[in-house]
Amino acid sequence: MEYNHKEVEKKWQDYWEKNNSYLTKEDSKNPKFYVLDMFPYPSGEGLHVGHPKGYVATDIIARVKRAQGFNVLHPMGWDAFGLPAENYAIKTGVHPEIITEKNVSNIKRQMKMIGLSYDWSREINTTDPEYYKWTQWIFLKLYENGLAYKKLLPINWCPSCKTGLANEEVVDGKCERCGTETTKKDIEQWVLKITAYADKLLEGLNDIDWPEKIKEMQKNWIGRSEGWEIKFSINDTKEVSVFTTRIDTLFGCTYLVLAPEHPLVNELQIENKEEVLEYINKAKNKSERERISEVKDKTGVELKGVKVINPINGKEIKAYVADYVLFNYGTGAVMAVPAHDERDFDFANKYELEIIEVIKGENKKEGEVFIEDGVLFNSFDFDNLTSEEGREKIGEYLKKQGKAEKKVNYKLRDWVFSRQRYWGEPIPIIHCSKCGMVTVPENELPLKLPYVEKYQPTGTGESPLAAISDWVNVKCPKCGGDAKRETNTMPQWAGSCWYYLRFLDNKNKEEIFNKEIEKKWMPVDLYVGGAEHAVLHLLYSRFWHKFMYDIGVVSTKEPFYKLRNIGLILAPDGQKMSKSKGNVISPDVIVDEFGADTLRAYEMFMGPFDQAIQWNEQGVKGVNRFLSKAWDIIVSCKDNKTSSTEVIAMVHKLNKKVSDDLSKMKFNTPIAFFMEFFNSISEKKDEFGKDEIERVLKLLSPFTPHLCEELWSVLGNKNSILLEKWPEEDLSLIKEEKVMMIVQVDGKVRERIEIEIDTPKEEVQKIVLSNERLKKWIEGKEIKEVFFVENKLINICVA
RNA sequence: GCCGAGGUGGCGGAACUGGCAGACGCGUAUGCCUUAGGAGCAUAUGCCGUAAGGUGUGAGGGUUCAAAUCCCUCCCUCGGCACCA
């Protein structure tokens, strides 16, 4: 009986489909388990072998949990708005909607081909008006709660995609999507006030089981720092505020620096105004990359004739404009303490500015800047205080005079939320000349994306929607007068901010989802996806979720309780798989040649789940060999009635190891255990009986469901193996009577002996000392000490 | 520079709470089978050594009867952040 993967896999996939085997029951009384994959963008290339790795892992978990009696929710959907479909549409003239549909059906075919156990009745698509209706609804809630506002501000602009971008979408000064260098552009933008949730987003990290790496990335991105805001007087008439975390170094402040964009520069009387304006202009025209690459070389211009007073000692100091000070952090102005800050030190050296040391410490090295905390000196009444005390005392001292205030600053910026592109959710806002901004009434949602012939981005800062006059021109819902629709669309991240919630109740027409259902299923128990979304999707969706929690829409503070990252599958050449490099391996090819079960088992066996590993065709063959070996063995044993006690012990041991490792999200070692098991059982085929065969099949079935279903029926079972309970090992059957004991002399392994289990130390020692082979090492020497670990090891020290 | 993860055979990787390092797979070698093999099966396989034995988990030191595992110093690789005051 040869295993024919094509026939068998088709047979069972049809069976599962016909029997609705993976439907989640809403009325189940069993405890819930929500296991979710990051839903894909339905690209035209379909899946490559890297994509299923995460899907297979969650599929295994879902199958085990079902067998363990959980009511499992395991859905899948499509994150289908975004640039690729739109760009393709521009090139070919085929509407993005049609392309999306085509791509979805291809990827769905691939997912079914791999045997993934999704509940397809819950499928969602972010471009479906019945879905984005609620994305727009959430936007309106954000707007009503003052968390969405429109503002003119210099934003990151991608000249190739012709749209504004969020900070999170600019990587190394380049557009995250297309790699083009971004520029700055002043456009009126919709912005979401994610900064209002900075502290909540930080605190929430303590309550969730996420990889440390992702938590750290989010913490750094939010970048909370505590310090003081201090007012310096300028020219006796004006004031400028600076933010500092090191108010303890205030006596060492020898100049003040304004960012080029600082508005005060225009207001001040400056003797060398022309020179200053020229510098500012040059700084503004620098691209993000130029600015980054010039970090070492700090430039600036003195504001001549401007007098600044250090509030702590009344000392007059100079003022500069320099682009090493960022306008969008803190107050856009900085007090410079060259003795205790590297940047200020570099700048002061270049422009020969005064350097006054005010902090001393043990680690201070000659000729280097001392940036650590230490003890204050040159600081009058505050001398001999520690930095920490100094901060408190100096801060409070200035606070009493109204010159300083405690302040918390964040690196996190508000989320630039509008895109000047076609293929996204329309923002449901109407601009009325009388009433100002008016929301589209909820009962008019969804505000459908109009069908257009031309999707080309305009590059003018307006979206293509602006050209559709019969869509743009509307009556104001408030006053009935002439008004215009907002023509910007939402970014591609909008739909993915809340999709995990719509799976719970995806056909609900009345509300975003039923509250009771939400309470029952949330939070997501296990969320699996790539780490590249650390400060994009994973931050944005936490923000929306926390907002929805605050307005009573959801019942949990966090959306995803446990997160695990997938390690990439690299091409055999060690590079990332990509169409342009021509190194993509399609699952279609692997499944055709070896079958879905081989693909699944190999992807799990490759190595640790969260680690990047190269694809190796030989490895696929190895796993395939193992599966046919397992098939042959079980087929040849199918009529065996009972097992030997030894085989029973082996099977229960296997059971324990597989269960233990799966609970730790380890998938490579269980496969290895199965291989080991079948290697040993091949010599004991006669002792491998029905009950044990069935137990092994139940354990293996989450990994290779088709093969196991088939063998299950070969054994004469009429029902699907999916209905079987996950087996629990019986530890009493594993207990062995004899064990191998390691015998060491002076810590070196010299012999191994078989003894009765639980033999006491004295007896083992007696056996060991009479052992012929060990005499060589012990004879004539004095035994100093004997260490004994029960059932494991005895170490005789003679040295 | 800062943060995070990691460094084990020719390769991917195992190793519980400190207790046989190298499970499992790939590759390689030899043999069998075959008209043939980039198929299948069997055996071997960390390194040095004919062997006894020695040696070995990035480097060096330490703790311990015993260290891949714990501690200290350093090096390297990958990922992220990066003028954030």
mmCIF file of N, CA and C in Angstrom, chain A residues 407-513:
data_model
loop_
_atom_site.group_PDB
_atom_site.id
_atom_site.type_symbol
_atom_site.label_atom_id
_atom_site.label_comp_id
_atom_site.label_asym_id
_atom_site.label_seq_id
_atom_site.Cartn_x
_atom_site.Cartn_y
_atom_site.Cartn_z
ATOM 1 N N LYS A 407 7.980 68.093 33.666
ATOM 2 C CA LYS A 407 7.390 67.848 32.350
ATOM 3 C C LYS A 407 7.786 66.459 31.856
ATOM 4 N N VAL A 408 6.861 65.807 31.184
ATOM 5 C CA VAL A 408 7.173 64.521 30.556
ATOM 6 C C VAL A 408 7.126 64.707 29.052
ATOM 7 N N ASN A 409 8.119 64.206 28.372
ATOM 8 C CA ASN A 409 8.147 64.299 26.918
ATOM 9 C C ASN A 409 8.171 62.921 26.274
ATOM 10 N N TYR A 410 7.670 62.854 25.052
ATOM 11 C CA TYR A 410 7.648 61.595 24.314
ATOM 12 C C TYR A 410 8.268 61.783 22.937
ATOM 13 N N LYS A 411 8.886 60.718 22.448
ATOM 14 C CA LYS A 411 9.357 60.756 21.061
ATOM 15 C C LYS A 411 8.192 60.505 20.121
ATOM 16 N N LEU A 412 7.210 59.779 20.608
ATOM 17 C CA LEU A 412 6.044 59.429 19.801
ATOM 18 C C LEU A 412 5.382 60.684 19.256
ATOM 19 N N ARG A 413 5.075 60.681 17.984
ATOM 20 C CA ARG A 413 4.359 61.790 17.356
ATOM 21 C C ARG A 413 2.953 61.335 17.031
ATOM 22 N N ASP A 414 2.052 62.277 16.873
ATOM 23 C CA ASP A 414 0.714 61.900 16.457
ATOM 24 C C ASP A 414 0.760 61.256 15.077
ATOM 25 N N TRP A 415 -0.245 60.451 14.812
ATOM 26 C CA TRP A 415 -0.247 59.572 13.645
ATOM 27 C C TRP A 415 -0.867 60.284 12.444
ATOM 28 N N VAL A 416 -0.027 60.576 11.459
ATOM 29 C CA VAL A 416 -0.522 61.206 10.226
ATOM 30 C C VAL A 416 -1.361 60.173 9.482
ATOM 31 N N PHE A 417 -2.649 60.455 9.366
ATOM 32 C CA PHE A 417 -3.612 59.412 9.039
ATOM 33 C C PHE A 417 -4.216 59.530 7.635
ATOM 34 N N SER A 418 -3.955 60.633 6.934
ATOM 35 C CA SER A 418 -4.587 60.738 5.614
ATOM 36 C C SER A 418 -3.597 60.429 4.495
ATOM 37 N N ARG A 419 -4.134 59.826 3.436
ATOM 38 C CA ARG A 419 -3.309 59.494 2.282
ATOM 39 C C ARG A 419 -3.954 60.110 1.049
ATOM 40 N N GLN A 420 -3.090 60.540 0.131
ATOM 41 C CA GLN A 420 -3.602 61.199 -1.065
ATOM 42 C C GLN A 420 -3.721 60.186 -2.194
ATOM 43 N N ARG A 421 -4.334 59.066 -1.834
ATOM 44 C CA ARG A 421 -4.428 57.974 -2.781
ATOM 45 C C ARG A 421 -5.862 57.482 -2.890
ATOM 46 N N TYR A 422 -6.114 56.646 -3.901
ATOM 47 C CA TYR A 422 -7.479 56.192 -4.176
ATOM 48 C C TYR A 422 -7.883 54.972 -3.338
ATOM 49 N N TRP A 423 -7.058 53.957 -3.319
ATOM 50 C CA TRP A 423 -7.482 52.634 -2.816
ATOM 51 C C TRP A 423 -7.394 52.548 -1.290
ATOM 52 N N GLY A 424 -8.310 53.237 -0.637
ATOM 53 C CA GLY A 424 -8.371 53.202 0.820
ATOM 54 C C GLY A 424 -9.763 53.616 1.270
ATOM 55 N N GLU A 425 -10.006 53.536 2.566
ATOM 56 C CA GLU A 425 -11.309 53.908 3.083
ATOM 57 C C GLU A 425 -11.479 55.429 3.008
ATOM 58 N N PRO A 426 -12.578 55.918 2.403
ATOM 59 C CA PRO A 426 -12.827 57.362 2.428
ATOM 60 C C PRO A 426 -13.043 57.829 3.870
ATOM 61 N N ILE A 427 -12.537 59.016 4.157
ATOM 62 C CA ILE A 427 -12.709 59.572 5.497
ATOM 63 C C ILE A 427 -14.086 60.242 5.559
ATOM 64 N N PRO A 428 -14.938 59.806 6.475
ATOM 65 C CA PRO A 428 -16.346 60.233 6.456
ATOM 66 C C PRO A 428 -16.565 61.615 7.069
ATOM 67 N N ILE A 429 -16.018 62.623 6.407
ATOM 68 C CA ILE A 429 -16.144 63.997 6.894
ATOM 69 C C ILE A 429 -16.581 64.883 5.730
ATOM 70 N N ILE A 430 -17.399 65.860 6.035
ATOM 71 C CA ILE A 430 -17.858 66.810 5.015
ATOM 72 C C ILE A 430 -17.446 68.208 5.445
ATOM 73 N N HIS A 431 -16.912 68.970 4.483
ATOM 74 C CA HIS A 431 -16.486 70.337 4.785
ATOM 75 C C HIS A 431 -17.559 71.300 4.305
ATOM 76 N N CYS A 432 -18.138 72.022 5.248
ATOM 77 C CA CYS A 432 -19.205 72.965 4.921
ATOM 78 C C CYS A 432 -18.690 74.374 5.192
ATOM 79 N N SER A 433 -18.946 75.289 4.270
ATOM 80 C CA SER A 433 -18.413 76.640 4.446
ATOM 81 C C SER A 433 -19.062 77.328 5.653
ATOM 82 N N LYS A 434 -20.274 76.921 5.979
ATOM 83 C CA LYS A 434 -20.946 77.525 7.135
ATOM 84 C C LYS A 434 -20.644 76.797 8.442
ATOM 85 N N CYS A 435 -20.798 75.472 8.398
ATOM 86 C CA CYS A 435 -20.715 74.693 9.639
ATOM 87 C C CYS A 435 -19.307 74.185 9.933
ATOM 88 N N GLY A 436 -18.383 74.355 8.998
ATOM 89 C CA GLY A 436 -17.052 73.801 9.195
ATOM 90 C C GLY A 436 -17.057 72.315 8.901
ATOM 91 N N MET A 437 -16.322 71.544 9.715
ATOM 92 C CA MET A 437 -16.271 70.103 9.470
ATOM 93 C C MET A 437 -17.467 69.414 10.102
ATOM 94 N N VAL A 438 -18.134 68.613 9.300
ATOM 95 C CA VAL A 438 -19.325 67.908 9.763
ATOM 96 C C VAL A 438 -19.125 66.424 9.489
ATOM 97 N N THR A 439 -19.551 65.602 10.431
ATOM 98 C CA THR A 439 -19.377 64.159 10.223
ATOM 99 C C THR A 439 -20.492 63.610 9.343
ATOM 100 N N VAL A 440 -20.167 62.631 8.564
ATOM 101 C CA VAL A 440 -21.189 61.909 7.804
ATOM 102 C C VAL A 440 -22.054 61.168 8.822
ATOM 103 N N PRO A 441 -23.369 61.316 8.754
ATOM 104 C CA PRO A 441 -24.226 60.656 9.756
ATOM 105 C C PRO A 441 -24.016 59.142 9.742
ATOM 106 N N GLU A 442 -24.072 58.543 10.924
ATOM 107 C CA GLU A 442 -23.790 57.106 11.039
ATOM 108 C C GLU A 442 -24.669 56.254 10.143
ATOM 109 N N ASN A 443 -25.936 56.665 9.981
ATOM 110 C CA ASN A 443 -26.821 55.827 9.166
ATOM 111 C C ASN A 443 -26.524 55.927 7.679
ATOM 112 N N GLU A 444 -25.599 56.816 7.311
ATOM 113 C CA GLU A 444 -25.192 56.884 5.902
ATOM 114 C C GLU A 444 -23.916 56.074 5.637
ATOM 115 N N LEU A 445 -23.392 55.477 6.674
ATOM 116 C CA LEU A 445 -22.224 54.612 6.486
ATOM 117 C C LEU A 445 -22.694 53.277 5.915
ATOM 118 N N PRO A 446 -21.931 52.592 5.105
ATOM 119 C CA PRO A 446 -20.590 52.992 4.698
ATOM 120 C C PRO A 446 -20.618 54.132 3.678
ATOM 121 N N LEU A 447 -19.653 54.996 3.808
ATOM 122 C CA LEU A 447 -19.427 55.968 2.749
ATOM 123 C C LEU A 447 -18.572 55.250 1.723
ATOM 124 N N LYS A 448 -19.236 54.866 0.622
ATOM 125 C CA LYS A 448 -18.542 53.978 -0.327
ATOM 126 C C LYS A 448 -17.495 54.715 -1.144
ATOM 127 N N LEU A 449 -16.438 53.996 -1.398
ATOM 128 C CA LEU A 449 -15.391 54.488 -2.287
ATOM 129 C C LEU A 449 -15.976 54.490 -3.692
ATOM 130 N N PRO A 450 -16.028 55.644 -4.345
ATOM 131 C CA PRO A 450 -16.672 55.695 -5.665
ATOM 132 C C PRO A 450 -15.843 54.965 -6.705
ATOM 133 N N TYR A 451 -16.517 54.407 -7.670
ATOM 134 C CA TYR A 451 -15.832 53.743 -8.777
ATOM 135 C C TYR A 451 -15.249 54.827 -9.686
ATOM 136 N N VAL A 452 -13.982 54.719 -10.015
ATOM 137 C CA VAL A 452 -13.395 55.725 -10.904
ATOM 138 C C VAL A 452 -12.600 55.047 -12.017
ATOM 139 N N GLU A 453 -12.434 55.759 -13.079
ATOM 140 C CA GLU A 453 -11.637 55.268 -14.203
ATOM 141 C C GLU A 453 -10.160 55.543 -13.950
ATOM 142 N N LYS A 454 -9.881 56.701 -13.373
ATOM 143 C CA LYS A 454 -8.490 57.120 -13.190
ATOM 144 C C LYS A 454 -8.138 57.091 -11.709
ATOM 145 N N TYR A 455 -7.168 56.246 -11.376
ATOM 146 C CA TYR A 455 -6.778 56.191 -9.964
ATOM 147 C C TYR A 455 -5.449 56.882 -9.729
ATOM 148 N N GLN A 456 -4.835 57.407 -10.791
ATOM 149 C CA GLN A 456 -3.500 57.988 -10.662
ATOM 150 C C GLN A 456 -3.440 58.987 -9.516
ATOM 151 N N PRO A 457 -2.403 58.883 -8.687
ATOM 152 C CA PRO A 457 -2.239 59.916 -7.672
ATOM 153 C C PRO A 457 -1.895 61.233 -8.359
ATOM 154 N N THR A 458 -2.368 62.327 -7.816
ATOM 155 C CA THR A 458 -2.221 63.603 -8.499
ATOM 156 C C THR A 458 -0.894 64.272 -8.217
ATOM 157 N N GLY A 459 -0.357 64.011 -7.000
ATOM 158 C CA GLY A 459 0.900 64.651 -6.631
ATOM 159 C C GLY A 459 0.720 66.075 -6.141
ATOM 160 N N THR A 460 -0.509 66.542 -6.178
ATOM 161 C CA THR A 460 -0.755 67.924 -5.756
ATOM 162 C C THR A 460 -1.016 68.020 -4.264
ATOM 163 N N GLY A 461 -1.098 66.889 -3.608
ATOM 164 C CA GLY A 461 -1.490 66.903 -2.204
ATOM 165 C C GLY A 461 -2.970 66.606 -2.043
ATOM 166 N N GLU A 462 -3.650 66.404 -3.172
ATOM 167 C CA GLU A 462 -5.054 65.984 -3.121
ATOM 168 C C GLU A 462 -5.159 64.575 -3.663
ATOM 169 N N SER A 463 -6.160 63.835 -3.210
ATOM 170 C CA SER A 463 -6.314 62.477 -3.701
ATOM 171 C C SER A 463 -7.088 62.504 -5.010
ATOM 172 N N PRO A 464 -7.043 61.398 -5.789
ATOM 173 C CA PRO A 464 -7.778 61.334 -7.064
ATOM 174 C C PRO A 464 -9.277 61.541 -6.864
ATOM 175 N N LEU A 465 -9.749 61.301 -5.653
ATOM 176 C CA LEU A 465 -11.182 61.457 -5.390
ATOM 177 C C LEU A 465 -11.635 62.903 -5.602
ATOM 178 N N ALA A 466 -10.684 63.837 -5.428
ATOM 179 C CA ALA A 466 -11.042 65.251 -5.539
ATOM 180 C C ALA A 466 -11.551 65.600 -6.931
ATOM 181 N N ALA A 467 -11.197 64.766 -7.911
ATOM 182 C CA ALA A 467 -11.586 65.063 -9.290
ATOM 183 C C ALA A 467 -12.996 64.574 -9.627
ATOM 184 N N ILE A 468 -13.598 63.825 -8.720
ATOM 185 C CA ILE A 468 -14.930 63.274 -9.014
ATOM 186 C C ILE A 468 -15.978 64.216 -8.445
ATOM 187 N N SER A 469 -16.418 65.150 -9.267
ATOM 188 C CA SER A 469 -17.205 66.247 -8.706
ATOM 189 C C SER A 469 -18.555 65.781 -8.148
ATOM 190 N N ASP A 470 -19.188 64.788 -8.796
ATOM 191 C CA ASP A 470 -20.507 64.406 -8.266
ATOM 192 C C ASP A 470 -20.395 63.611 -6.973
ATOM 193 N N TRP A 471 -19.222 63.179 -6.667
ATOM 194 C CA TRP A 471 -19.022 62.526 -5.355
ATOM 195 C C TRP A 471 -18.615 63.576 -4.321
ATOM 196 N N VAL A 472 -17.761 64.479 -4.752
ATOM 197 C CA VAL A 472 -17.218 65.478 -3.828
ATOM 198 C C VAL A 472 -18.295 66.468 -3.368
ATOM 199 N N ASN A 473 -19.095 66.925 -4.305
ATOM 200 C CA ASN A 473 -20.080 67.959 -3.959
ATOM 201 C C ASN A 473 -21.325 67.342 -3.335
ATOM 202 N N VAL A 474 -21.557 67.716 -2.105
ATOM 203 C CA VAL A 474 -22.714 67.182 -1.371
ATOM 204 C C VAL A 474 -23.396 68.316 -0.631
ATOM 205 N N LYS A 475 -24.537 67.984 -0.065
ATOM 206 C CA LYS A 475 -25.211 68.942 0.810
ATOM 207 C C LYS A 475 -24.734 68.703 2.230
ATOM 208 N N CYS A 476 -24.586 69.774 2.954
ATOM 209 C CA CYS A 476 -24.158 69.646 4.347
ATOM 210 C C CYS A 476 -25.246 68.954 5.161
ATOM 211 N N PRO A 477 -24.901 67.901 5.888
ATOM 212 C CA PRO A 477 -25.909 67.176 6.671
ATOM 213 C C PRO A 477 -26.524 68.049 7.774
ATOM 214 N N LYS A 478 -25.841 69.115 8.128
ATOM 215 C CA LYS A 478 -26.328 69.965 9.213
ATOM 216 C C LYS A 478 -27.256 71.062 8.683
ATOM 217 N N CYS A 479 -26.715 71.850 7.726
ATOM 218 C CA CYS A 479 -27.475 73.025 7.300
ATOM 219 C C CYS A 479 -28.079 72.863 5.911
ATOM 220 N N GLY A 480 -27.707 71.796 5.214
ATOM 221 C CA GLY A 480 -28.280 71.571 3.899
ATOM 222 C C GLY A 480 -27.650 72.388 2.800
ATOM 223 N N GLY A 481 -26.707 73.227 3.151
ATOM 224 C CA GLY A 481 -26.035 74.062 2.151
ATOM 225 C C GLY A 481 -24.999 73.272 1.360
ATOM 226 N N ASP A 482 -24.404 73.944 0.377
ATOM 227 C CA ASP A 482 -23.391 73.286 -0.436
ATOM 228 C C ASP A 482 -22.154 72.975 0.398
ATOM 229 N N ALA A 483 -21.655 71.803 0.177
ATOM 230 C CA ALA A 483 -20.481 71.387 0.950
ATOM 231 C C ALA A 483 -19.672 70.408 0.112
ATOM 232 N N LYS A 484 -18.467 70.114 0.601
ATOM 233 C CA LYS A 484 -17.589 69.189 -0.128
ATOM 234 C C LYS A 484 -17.127 68.060 0.789
ATOM 235 N N ARG A 485 -16.973 66.880 0.176
ATOM 236 C CA ARG A 485 -16.478 65.752 0.953
ATOM 237 C C ARG A 485 -14.970 65.860 1.169
ATOM 238 N N GLU A 486 -14.541 65.308 2.268
ATOM 239 C CA GLU A 486 -13.113 65.066 2.478
ATOM 240 C C GLU A 486 -12.665 64.076 1.399
ATOM 241 N N THR A 487 -11.551 64.365 0.742
ATOM 242 C CA THR A 487 -11.151 63.474 -0.353
ATOM 243 C C THR A 487 -9.932 62.617 -0.035
ATOM 244 N N ASN A 488 -9.301 62.862 1.102
ATOM 245 C CA ASN A 488 -8.221 61.980 1.503
ATOM 246 C C ASN A 488 -8.781 60.624 1.919
ATOM 247 N N THR A 489 -7.943 59.605 1.802
ATOM 248 C CA THR A 489 -8.357 58.280 2.258
ATOM 249 C C THR A 489 -7.515 57.865 3.460
ATOM 250 N N MET A 490 -7.922 56.768 4.079
ATOM 251 C CA MET A 490 -7.197 56.285 5.265
ATOM 252 C C MET A 490 -5.974 55.476 4.833
ATOM 253 N N PRO A 491 -4.975 55.380 5.712
ATOM 254 C CA PRO A 491 -3.784 54.609 5.371
ATOM 255 C C PRO A 491 -4.084 53.112 5.432
ATOM 256 N N GLN A 492 -3.192 52.312 4.883
ATOM 257 C CA GLN A 492 -3.446 50.883 4.818
ATOM 258 C C GLN A 492 -3.550 50.228 6.194
ATOM 259 N N TRP A 493 -3.110 50.918 7.226
ATOM 260 C CA TRP A 493 -3.122 50.325 8.572
ATOM 261 C C TRP A 493 -4.482 50.395 9.235
ATOM 262 N N ALA A 494 -5.374 51.209 8.651
ATOM 263 C CA ALA A 494 -6.660 51.438 9.322
ATOM 264 C C ALA A 494 -7.450 50.141 9.492
ATOM 265 N N GLY A 495 -7.608 49.422 8.383
ATOM 266 C CA GLY A 495 -8.439 48.224 8.424
ATOM 267 C C GLY A 495 -7.917 47.159 9.365
ATOM 268 N N SER A 496 -6.567 47.101 9.508
ATOM 269 C CA SER A 496 -5.990 46.047 10.345
ATOM 270 C C SER A 496 -5.991 46.417 11.825
ATOM 271 N N CYS A 497 -6.424 47.644 12.137
ATOM 272 C CA CYS A 497 -6.419 48.067 13.536
ATOM 273 C C CYS A 497 -7.454 47.346 14.375
ATOM 274 N N TRP A 498 -8.466 46.801 13.733
ATOM 275 C CA TRP A 498 -9.553 46.218 14.542
ATOM 276 C C TRP A 498 -10.127 44.937 13.955
ATOM 277 N N TYR A 499 -9.465 44.360 12.922
ATOM 278 C CA TYR A 499 -10.068 43.228 12.202
ATOM 279 C C TYR A 499 -10.328 42.025 13.081
ATOM 280 N N TYR A 500 -9.452 41.849 14.110
ATOM 281 C CA TYR A 500 -9.608 40.705 15.012
ATOM 282 C C TYR A 500 -10.940 40.761 15.748
ATOM 283 N N LEU A 501 -11.545 41.942 15.800
ATOM 284 C CA LEU A 501 -12.838 42.077 16.473
ATOM 285 C C LEU A 501 -14.009 41.703 15.557
ATOM 286 N N ARG A 502 -13.831 41.963 14.269
ATOM 287 C CA ARG A 502 -14.929 41.686 13.346
ATOM 288 C C ARG A 502 -15.083 40.182 13.103
ATOM 289 N N PHE A 503 -14.005 39.427 13.256
ATOM 290 C CA PHE A 503 -14.099 37.968 13.112
ATOM 291 C C PHE A 503 -15.113 37.387 14.095
ATOM 292 N N LEU A 504 -15.281 38.061 15.207
ATOM 293 C CA LEU A 504 -16.148 37.537 16.260
ATOM 294 C C LEU A 504 -17.601 37.515 15.800
ATOM 295 N N ASP A 505 -17.948 38.437 14.926
ATOM 296 C CA ASP A 505 -19.353 38.615 14.588
ATOM 297 C C ASP A 505 -19.423 39.277 13.215
ATOM 298 N N ASN A 506 -18.895 38.588 12.195
ATOM 299 C CA ASN A 506 -18.605 39.271 10.932
ATOM 300 C C ASN A 506 -19.820 39.587 10.081
ATOM 301 N N LYS A 507 -20.979 39.052 10.454
ATOM 302 C CA LYS A 507 -22.149 39.312 9.601
ATOM 303 C C LYS A 507 -23.110 40.300 10.237
ATOM 304 N N ASN A 508 -22.704 40.880 11.335
ATOM 305 C CA ASN A 508 -23.590 41.792 12.069
ATOM 306 C C ASN A 508 -23.828 43.067 11.272
ATOM 307 N N LYS A 509 -25.071 43.351 10.965
ATOM 308 C CA LYS A 509 -25.394 44.550 10.183
ATOM 309 C C LYS A 509 -25.758 45.717 11.092
ATOM 310 N N GLU A 510 -26.125 45.412 12.328
ATOM 311 C CA GLU A 510 -26.634 46.452 13.223
ATOM 312 C C GLU A 510 -25.516 47.182 13.962
ATOM 313 N N GLU A 511 -24.548 46.445 14.365
ATOM 314 C CA GLU A 511 -23.485 47.050 15.161
ATOM 315 C C GLU A 511 -22.150 46.449 14.771
ATOM 316 N N ILE A 512 -21.086 47.074 15.266
ATOM 317 C CA ILE A 512 -19.738 46.652 14.878
ATOM 318 C C ILE A 512 -19.508 45.183 15.252
ATOM 319 N N PHE A 513 -20.061 44.799 16.390
ATOM 320 C CA PHE A 513 -20.124 43.389 16.806
ATOM 321 C C PHE A 513 -20.988 43.358 18.054
#
